[in-house]
PDB file of C-alpha atoms and ligand atoms in Angstrom:
ATOM      1  CA  MET B   1     -26.847  15.228  41.987  1.00 97.00           C
ATOM      2  CA  PHE B   2     -24.462  16.497  40.643  1.00 98.00           C
ATOM      3  CA  ILE B   3     -23.064  14.851  37.470  1.00 98.00           C
ATOM      4  CA  LEU B   4     -18.691  14.737  36.944  1.00 98.00           C
ATOM      5  CA  VAL B   5     -17.391  13.798  33.500  1.00 98.00           C
ATOM      6  CA  ASN B   6     -13.856  13.057  33.785  1.00 98.00           C
ATOM      7  CA  LEU B   7     -11.584  12.679  30.442  1.00 98.00           C
ATOM      8  CA  LYS B   8      -8.997  10.920  32.038  1.00 98.00           C
ATOM      9  CA  ALA B   9      -6.638  10.499  29.165  1.00 98.00           C
ATOM     10  CA  TYR B  10      -9.149   9.464  26.901  1.00 98.00           C
ATOM     11  CA  PRO B  11      -8.396   9.685  23.173  1.00 98.00           C
ATOM     12  CA  CYS B  12     -12.035  11.532  22.780  1.00 97.00           C
ATOM     13  CA  ASP B  13     -12.879  15.155  21.073  1.00 98.00           C
ATOM     14  CA  PRO B  14     -13.041  17.565  24.731  1.00 98.00           C
ATOM     15  CA  ILE B  15     -15.188  19.834  22.821  1.00 98.00           C
ATOM     16  CA  GLU B  16     -17.226  17.669  22.300  1.00 98.00           C
ATOM     17  CA  VAL B  17     -18.253  16.139  25.054  1.00 98.00           C
ATOM     18  CA  ALA B  18     -17.731  19.669  26.780  1.00 98.00           C
ATOM     19  CA  THR B  19     -20.520  20.994  23.929  1.00 98.00           C
ATOM     20  CA  ALA B  20     -23.126  18.063  25.106  1.00 98.00           C
ATOM     21  CA  ALA B  21     -22.423  18.140  28.722  1.00 98.00           C
ATOM     22  CA  ARG B  22     -23.604  21.931  28.341  1.00 98.00           C
ATOM     23  CA  ASP B  23     -26.077  21.642  26.837  1.00 98.00           C
ATOM     24  CA  VAL B  24     -28.057  18.519  27.933  1.00 98.00           C
ATOM     25  CA  ALA B  25     -26.980  20.559  31.380  1.00 98.00           C
ATOM     26  CA  GLU B  26     -29.168  23.973  30.506  1.00 98.00           C
ATOM     27  CA  ALA B  27     -31.881  21.341  28.878  1.00 98.00           C
ATOM     28  CA  SER B  28     -32.401  19.729  31.434  1.00 97.00           C
ATOM     29  CA  GLY B  29     -31.221  22.160  34.814  1.00 97.00           C
ATOM     30  CA  ALA B  30     -28.877  18.940  35.818  1.00 98.00           C
ATOM     31  CA  ARG B  31     -25.558  19.859  37.074  1.00 98.00           C
ATOM     32  CA  ILE B  32     -23.342  18.399  34.386  1.00 98.00           C
ATOM     33  CA  GLY B  33     -18.940  18.840  35.097  1.00 98.00           C
ATOM     34  CA  VAL B  34     -16.709  17.856  32.526  1.00 98.00           C
ATOM     35  CA  ALA B  35     -12.811  17.686  33.756  1.00 98.00           C
ATOM     36  CA  PRO B  36     -10.611  17.340  30.772  1.00 98.00           C
ATOM     37  CA  GLN B  37      -6.877  17.344  30.302  1.00 98.00           C
ATOM     38  CA  ALA B  38      -4.723  19.992  31.775  1.00 97.00           C
ATOM     39  CA  ALA B  39      -3.685  21.279  28.039  1.00 97.00           C
ATOM     40  CA  ASP B  40      -7.886  21.184  27.448  1.00 98.00           C
ATOM     41  CA  LEU B  41      -8.801  23.217  29.863  1.00 98.00           C
ATOM     42  CA  ALA B  42      -8.884  26.612  28.830  1.00 98.00           C
ATOM     43  CA  ARG B  43     -11.153  25.552  25.107  1.00 98.00           C
ATOM     44  CA  VAL B  44     -13.000  23.258  27.032  1.00 98.00           C
ATOM     45  CA  ALA B  45     -14.433  26.687  29.422  1.00 98.00           C
ATOM     46  CA  GLU B  46     -15.184  28.407  26.443  1.00 98.00           C
ATOM     47  CA  THR B  47     -17.529  25.839  25.284  1.00 98.00           C
ATOM     48  CA  GLY B  48     -19.319  27.651  28.868  1.00 98.00           C
ATOM     49  CA  VAL B  49     -19.431  23.672  30.125  1.00 98.00           C
ATOM     50  CA  GLU B  50     -18.761  23.362  34.000  1.00 98.00           C
ATOM     51  CA  THR B  51     -14.958  22.602  33.489  1.00 98.00           C
ATOM     52  CA  TRP B  52     -12.594  21.165  36.367  1.00 98.00           C
ATOM     53  CA  GLY B  53      -9.011  19.912  36.241  1.00 98.00           C
ATOM     54  CA  GLN B  54      -8.019  16.502  37.037  1.00 98.00           C
ATOM     55  CA  HIS B  55      -5.353  17.078  39.239  1.00 98.00           C
ATOM     56  CA  VAL B  56      -3.309  19.816  41.287  1.00 98.00           C
ATOM     57  CA  SER B  57      -0.357  20.242  42.910  1.00 98.00           C
ATOM     58  CA  PRO B  58      -0.130  21.799  45.649  1.00 98.00           C
ATOM     59  CA  ASN B  59       2.422  23.837  44.868  1.00 97.00           C
ATOM     60  CA  ALA B  60       2.123  27.387  44.213  1.00 94.00           C
ATOM     61  CA  HIS B  61       4.189  29.732  42.056  1.00 95.00           C
ATOM     62  CA  GLY B  62       8.063  28.965  42.333  1.00 97.00           C
ATOM     63  CA  SER B  63      10.738  26.213  41.087  1.00 97.00           C
ATOM     64  CA  HIS B  64       8.325  23.048  40.655  1.00 97.00           C
ATOM     65  CA  THR B  65       8.955  22.192  36.876  1.00 97.00           C
ATOM     66  CA  GLY B  66       5.867  19.785  35.831  1.00 96.00           C
ATOM     67  CA  SER B  67       3.670  21.513  38.743  1.00 97.00           C
ATOM     68  CA  THR B  68       0.437  21.735  37.421  1.00 97.00           C
ATOM     69  CA  LEU B  69      -0.646  24.885  39.913  1.00 98.00           C
ATOM     70  CA  ALA B  70      -4.238  25.137  41.064  1.00 98.00           C
ATOM     71  CA  GLU B  71      -3.668  29.031  40.408  1.00 98.00           C
ATOM     72  CA  ALA B  72      -2.613  27.952  36.760  1.00 98.00           C
ATOM     73  CA  VAL B  73      -5.828  25.269  35.564  1.00 98.00           C
ATOM     74  CA  ALA B  74      -8.729  28.498  37.708  1.00 98.00           C
ATOM     75  CA  ASP B  75      -7.068  31.333  35.237  1.00 98.00           C
ATOM     76  CA  ASN B  76      -7.873  28.933  32.052  1.00 98.00           C
ATOM     77  CA  GLY B  77     -11.537  28.055  33.302  1.00 98.00           C
ATOM     78  CA  ALA B  78     -11.833  25.454  36.068  1.00 98.00           C
ATOM     79  CA  GLU B  79     -14.916  26.016  38.975  1.00 98.00           C
ATOM     80  CA  GLY B  80     -13.227  23.133  40.386  1.00 98.00           C
ATOM     81  CA  THR B  81     -10.160  19.940  40.423  1.00 98.00           C
ATOM     82  CA  LEU B  82     -10.383  16.950  41.831  1.00 98.00           C
ATOM     83  CA  ILE B  83      -7.432  15.495  43.718  1.00 98.00           C
ATOM     84  CA  ASN B  84      -6.337  11.828  44.528  1.00 98.00           C
ATOM     85  CA  HIS B  85      -7.723  10.449  42.010  1.00 98.00           C
ATOM     86  CA  SER B  86      -7.148   6.626  42.143  1.00 97.00           C
ATOM     87  CA  GLU B  87      -5.340   6.836  38.944  1.00 97.00           C
ATOM     88  CA  ASN B  88      -3.135   9.541  40.235  1.00 97.00           C
ATOM     89  CA  ARG B  89      -2.743   8.703  44.308  1.00 97.00           C
ATOM     90  CA  LEU B  90      -0.855  11.428  46.358  1.00 97.00           C
ATOM     91  CA  LYS B  91       0.103  11.300  50.309  1.00 96.00           C
ATOM     92  CA  LEU B  92      -1.697  12.548  52.667  1.00 96.00           C
ATOM     93  CA  ALA B  93       0.336  15.380  53.369  1.00 97.00           C
ATOM     94  CA  ASP B  94      -0.275  16.702  49.100  1.00 98.00           C
ATOM     95  CA  VAL B  95      -3.972  15.495  49.342  1.00 98.00           C
ATOM     96  CA  ASP B  96      -3.431  18.111  52.582  1.00 98.00           C
ATOM     97  CA  GLY B  97      -1.807  20.219  49.981  1.00 98.00           C
ATOM     98  CA  SER B  98      -3.186  20.290  46.999  1.00 98.00           C
ATOM     99  CA  VAL B  99      -6.930  20.724  48.997  1.00 98.00           C
ATOM    100  CA  GLY B 100      -4.986  23.977  50.504  1.00 98.00           C
ATOM    101  CA  ALA B 101      -3.563  24.570  47.321  1.00 98.00           C
ATOM    102  CA  ALA B 102      -7.240  24.216  45.377  1.00 98.00           C
ATOM    103  CA  GLU B 103      -8.922  26.988  48.374  1.00 98.00           C
ATOM    104  CA  ARG B 104      -6.657  29.532  47.906  1.00 97.00           C
ATOM    105  CA  ALA B 105      -7.256  29.289  44.107  1.00 98.00           C
ATOM    106  CA  ASP B 106     -10.837  28.894  44.548  1.00 98.00           C
ATOM    107  CA  LEU B 107     -11.674  25.721  43.899  1.00 98.00           C
ATOM    108  CA  GLU B 108     -13.740  23.648  44.308  1.00 98.00           C
ATOM    109  CA  THR B 109     -12.620  20.163  45.612  1.00 98.00           C
ATOM    110  CA  VAL B 110     -13.362  16.679  45.208  1.00 98.00           C
ATOM    111  CA  VAL B 111     -11.325  14.075  47.336  1.00 98.00           C
ATOM    112  CA  CYS B 112     -11.275  10.625  45.937  1.00 98.00           C
ATOM    113  CA  ALA B 113     -11.644   7.367  48.279  1.00 98.00           C
ATOM    114  CA  ASN B 114     -10.668   3.947  47.763  1.00 97.00           C
ATOM    115  CA  ASN B 115     -12.853   2.521  50.578  1.00 97.00           C
ATOM    116  CA  PRO B 116     -14.937   4.788  53.580  1.00 98.00           C
ATOM    117  CA  ALA B 117     -12.468   4.330  55.765  1.00 98.00           C
ATOM    118  CA  GLN B 118     -10.265   6.295  53.576  1.00 98.00           C
ATOM    119  CA  VAL B 119     -13.429   8.368  52.879  1.00 98.00           C
ATOM    120  CA  GLY B 120     -13.068   9.785  56.606  1.00 98.00           C
ATOM    121  CA  ALA B 121      -9.689  10.201  56.688  1.00 98.00           C
ATOM    122  CA  ALA B 122     -10.384  12.602  53.337  1.00 98.00           C
ATOM    123  CA  ALA B 123     -13.178  14.098  55.009  1.00 98.00           C
ATOM    124  CA  ALA B 124     -10.832  14.872  58.064  1.00 98.00           C
ATOM    125  CA  LEU B 125      -9.051  18.195  54.971  1.00 98.00           C
ATOM    126  CA  SER B 126     -11.927  19.645  54.502  1.00 98.00           C
ATOM    127  CA  PRO B 127     -12.629  19.352  51.353  1.00 98.00           C
ATOM    128  CA  ASP B 128     -16.565  19.834  49.239  1.00 98.00           C
ATOM    129  CA  ALA B 129     -16.338  16.351  48.300  1.00 98.00           C
ATOM    130  CA  VAL B 130     -15.471  12.907  48.611  1.00 98.00           C
ATOM    131  CA  ALA B 131     -15.612  10.489  46.088  1.00 98.00           C
ATOM    132  CA  VAL B 132     -15.076   6.525  47.030  1.00 98.00           C
ATOM    133  CA  GLU B 133     -14.324   4.925  44.210  1.00 98.00           C
ATOM    134  CA  PRO B 134     -13.287   0.905  44.173  1.00 97.00           C
ATOM    135  CA  PRO B 135     -10.231   0.209  41.768  1.00 96.00           C
ATOM    136  CA  GLU B 136     -11.604  -2.609  40.963  1.00 96.00           C
ATOM    137  CA  LEU B 137     -14.890  -1.461  39.003  1.00 97.00           C
ATOM    138  CA  ILE B 138     -12.746   1.640  37.534  1.00 97.00           C
ATOM    139  CA  GLY B 139     -14.041   0.863  33.839  1.00 97.00           C
ATOM    140  CA  GLY B 140     -16.137  -1.640  34.414  1.00 96.00           C
ATOM    141  CA  ASP B 141     -20.056  -2.480  32.936  1.00 94.00           C
ATOM    142  CA  VAL B 142     -21.554  -2.487  36.593  1.00 96.00           C
ATOM    143  CA  SER B 143     -21.845   0.267  38.313  1.00 97.00           C
ATOM    144  CA  VAL B 144     -20.445   1.136  42.247  1.00 97.00           C
ATOM    145  CA  ALA B 145     -24.053   1.812  43.702  1.00 95.00           C
ATOM    146  CA  THR B 146     -25.397  -2.460  42.110  1.00 96.00           C
ATOM    147  CA  ALA B 147     -22.181  -4.090  42.977  1.00 96.00           C
ATOM    148  CA  ASP B 148     -20.644  -2.646  46.025  1.00 95.00           C
ATOM    149  CA  PRO B 149     -24.291  -0.372  47.337  1.00 97.00           C
ATOM    150  CA  GLY B 150     -22.687  -1.102  50.960  1.00 97.00           C
ATOM    151  CA  ILE B 151     -19.323   0.978  50.581  1.00 98.00           C
ATOM    152  CA  VAL B 152     -21.392   3.834  49.417  1.00 98.00           C
ATOM    153  CA  GLU B 153     -23.139   4.474  52.053  1.00 98.00           C
ATOM    154  CA  ASP B 154     -20.441   3.600  54.221  1.00 98.00           C
ATOM    155  CA  ALA B 155     -18.579   5.985  52.411  1.00 98.00           C
ATOM    156  CA  VAL B 156     -21.973   8.719  52.959  1.00 98.00           C
ATOM    157  CA  ALA B 157     -21.360   7.584  56.956  1.00 98.00           C
ATOM    158  CA  ALA B 158     -17.797   8.172  57.091  1.00 98.00           C
ATOM    159  CA  ALA B 159     -17.792  10.763  56.028  1.00 98.00           C
ATOM    160  CA  GLU B 160     -20.824  12.058  58.031  1.00 98.00           C
ATOM    161  CA  ALA B 161     -19.520  10.932  61.542  1.00 98.00           C
ATOM    162  CA  VAL B 162     -15.939  13.433  60.331  1.00 98.00           C
ATOM    163  CA  ASP B 163     -17.647  16.600  58.459  1.00 98.00           C
ATOM    164  CA  PRO B 164     -21.452  16.668  57.731  1.00 97.00           C
ATOM    165  CA  ASP B 165     -20.283  18.647  55.274  1.00 98.00           C
ATOM    166  CA  VAL B 166     -18.375  17.277  53.013  1.00 98.00           C
ATOM    167  CA  ASP B 167     -20.711  15.847  50.287  1.00 98.00           C
ATOM    168  CA  VAL B 168     -20.006  12.038  48.955  1.00 98.00           C
ATOM    169  CA  PHE B 169     -19.965  10.885  45.652  1.00 98.00           C
ATOM    170  CA  CYS B 170     -19.319   7.924  44.154  1.00 98.00           C
ATOM    171  CA  GLY B 171     -17.858   6.398  41.132  1.00 97.00           C
ATOM    172  CA  ALA B 172     -17.082   3.482  38.946  1.00 98.00           C
ATOM    173  CA  GLY B 173     -18.825   2.144  36.235  1.00 98.00           C
ATOM    174  CA  VAL B 174     -21.567   5.082  36.366  1.00 98.00           C
ATOM    175  CA  SER B 175     -22.937   5.477  32.839  1.00 97.00           C
ATOM    176  CA  THR B 176     -26.560   5.519  32.806  1.00 98.00           C
ATOM    177  CA  GLY B 177     -29.532   7.033  34.531  1.00 98.00           C
ATOM    178  CA  ASP B 178     -30.271   4.505  36.710  1.00 97.00           C
ATOM    179  CA  ASP B 179     -26.524   4.646  37.710  1.00 98.00           C
ATOM    180  CA  VAL B 180     -26.662   8.362  39.274  1.00 98.00           C
ATOM    181  CA  GLU B 181     -30.676   7.371  40.552  1.00 98.00           C
ATOM    182  CA  ALA B 182     -29.142   3.814  42.351  1.00 98.00           C
ATOM    183  CA  ALA B 183     -26.554   6.463  43.346  1.00 98.00           C
ATOM    184  CA  GLY B 184     -28.533   8.742  44.711  1.00 98.00           C
ATOM    185  CA  GLU B 185     -30.406   7.116  46.923  1.00 98.00           C
ATOM    186  CA  LEU B 186     -27.768   6.067  48.315  1.00 98.00           C
ATOM    187  CA  GLY B 187     -26.663   8.997  49.457  1.00 98.00           C
ATOM    188  CA  ALA B 188     -23.923   9.963  47.176  1.00 98.00           C
ATOM    189  CA  SER B 189     -24.923  13.851  45.927  1.00 98.00           C
ATOM    190  CA  GLY B 190     -23.307  13.209  42.387  1.00 98.00           C
ATOM    191  CA  VAL B 191     -21.274  10.468  40.761  1.00 98.00           C
ATOM    192  CA  LEU B 192     -18.097  10.738  38.746  1.00 98.00           C
ATOM    193  CA  LEU B 193     -17.918   8.962  35.329  1.00 98.00           C
ATOM    194  CA  ALA B 194     -15.508   8.789  32.867  1.00 98.00           C
ATOM    195  CA  SER B 195     -15.272   5.687  30.308  1.00 98.00           C
ATOM    196  CA  GLY B 196     -19.424   5.843  29.591  1.00 98.00           C
ATOM    197  CA  VAL B 197     -19.019   8.815  28.310  1.00 98.00           C
ATOM    198  CA  ALA B 198     -15.801   8.850  26.915  1.00 98.00           C
ATOM    199  CA  LYS B 199     -15.463   6.159  25.522  1.00 98.00           C
ATOM    200  CA  ALA B 200     -18.753   6.796  23.838  1.00 98.00           C
ATOM    201  CA  ASP B 201     -20.056   6.519  20.239  1.00 97.00           C
ATOM    202  CA  ASP B 202     -22.255   9.626  20.958  1.00 97.00           C
ATOM    203  CA  PRO B 203     -21.740  11.560  24.498  1.00 98.00           C
ATOM    204  CA  ALA B 204     -24.867  13.198  24.079  1.00 98.00           C
ATOM    205  CA  THR B 205     -26.733  10.395  24.039  1.00 98.00           C
ATOM    206  CA  VAL B 206     -25.566   8.936  27.202  1.00 98.00           C
ATOM    207  CA  LEU B 207     -25.428  11.866  29.042  1.00 98.00           C
ATOM    208  CA  GLU B 208     -29.343  13.063  28.142  1.00 98.00           C
ATOM    209  CA  ASP B 209     -29.321   9.261  29.500  1.00 98.00           C
ATOM    210  CA  LEU B 210     -27.293  10.048  32.756  1.00 98.00           C
ATOM    211  CA  VAL B 211     -29.848  12.978  33.728  1.00 98.00           C
ATOM    212  CA  SER B 212     -32.864  11.753  32.903  1.00 97.00           C
ATOM    213  CA  GLY B 213     -34.256  11.328  36.683  1.00 92.00           C
ATOM    214  CA  LEU B 214     -33.160  14.127  37.958  1.00 93.00           C
TER     215      LEU B 214
HETATM  216  O1  G3H O 301     -13.030   9.217  37.740  1.00 56.77           O
HETATM  217  C1  G3H O 301     -13.536   8.553  37.281  1.00 56.77           C
HETATM  218  C2  G3H O 301     -13.468   6.734  37.414  1.00 56.77           C
HETATM  219  O2  G3H O 301     -11.820   6.622  37.340  1.00 56.77           O
HETATM  220  C3  G3H O 301     -14.695   6.146  36.724  1.00 56.77           C
HETATM  221  O3  G3H O 301     -14.255   5.695  35.727  1.00 56.77           O
HETATM  222  P1  G3H O 301     -14.950   4.692  34.814  1.00 56.77           P
HETATM  223  O4  G3H O 301     -16.461   5.809  34.830  1.00 56.77           O
HETATM  224  O5  G3H O 301     -14.772   4.659  33.654  1.00 56.77           O
HETATM  225  O6  G3H O 301     -15.364   3.801  35.723  1.00 56.77           O
END
């Protein structure tokens, strides 16, 4: 199971989280990634943790003020990127363009989707993975795998029907090792989470619990 921690725009210390994630990954053998703000990518990557972007634009180099180029994300140490997060939705053509931009920069891709129908559409764009996240559960205390297990199972089936090579992650409310295990039992091969770690008083303790059943 891949544990991908999105720091969003939370007022946490990205280096504290990245260092804890690196240490827990090394000690446990689990795969843990951290997606900080774009401006923090380089110093997060310097910790040695697997570093991800929160977004890349479809643009290449050129006159595109405000763009987050996939090339820049990769040059600053990221190995992958989220695309189309629920809090940063893109038009379908831009999701396609961002997946292509990420691939040109050798970034692994996770395209986010609200529901199984969107998972199928996203899988048709051939990212490395899709992440299903019911928006109403994001930031809450109840894991998607507990609150709506059917949406995870349906997302797995939707991706499988379109492209069996596309992995399926789930996210929203994931904060414990039990949540990670439940997601795996529903067929997910990764979890996308944020507040459980980014808002924790002690991120290291939460990360240790997240990997405890792996
Ligand atoms: O990117 C992360 C997801 O939106 C889940 O956020 P959450 O763990 O705070 O529910």
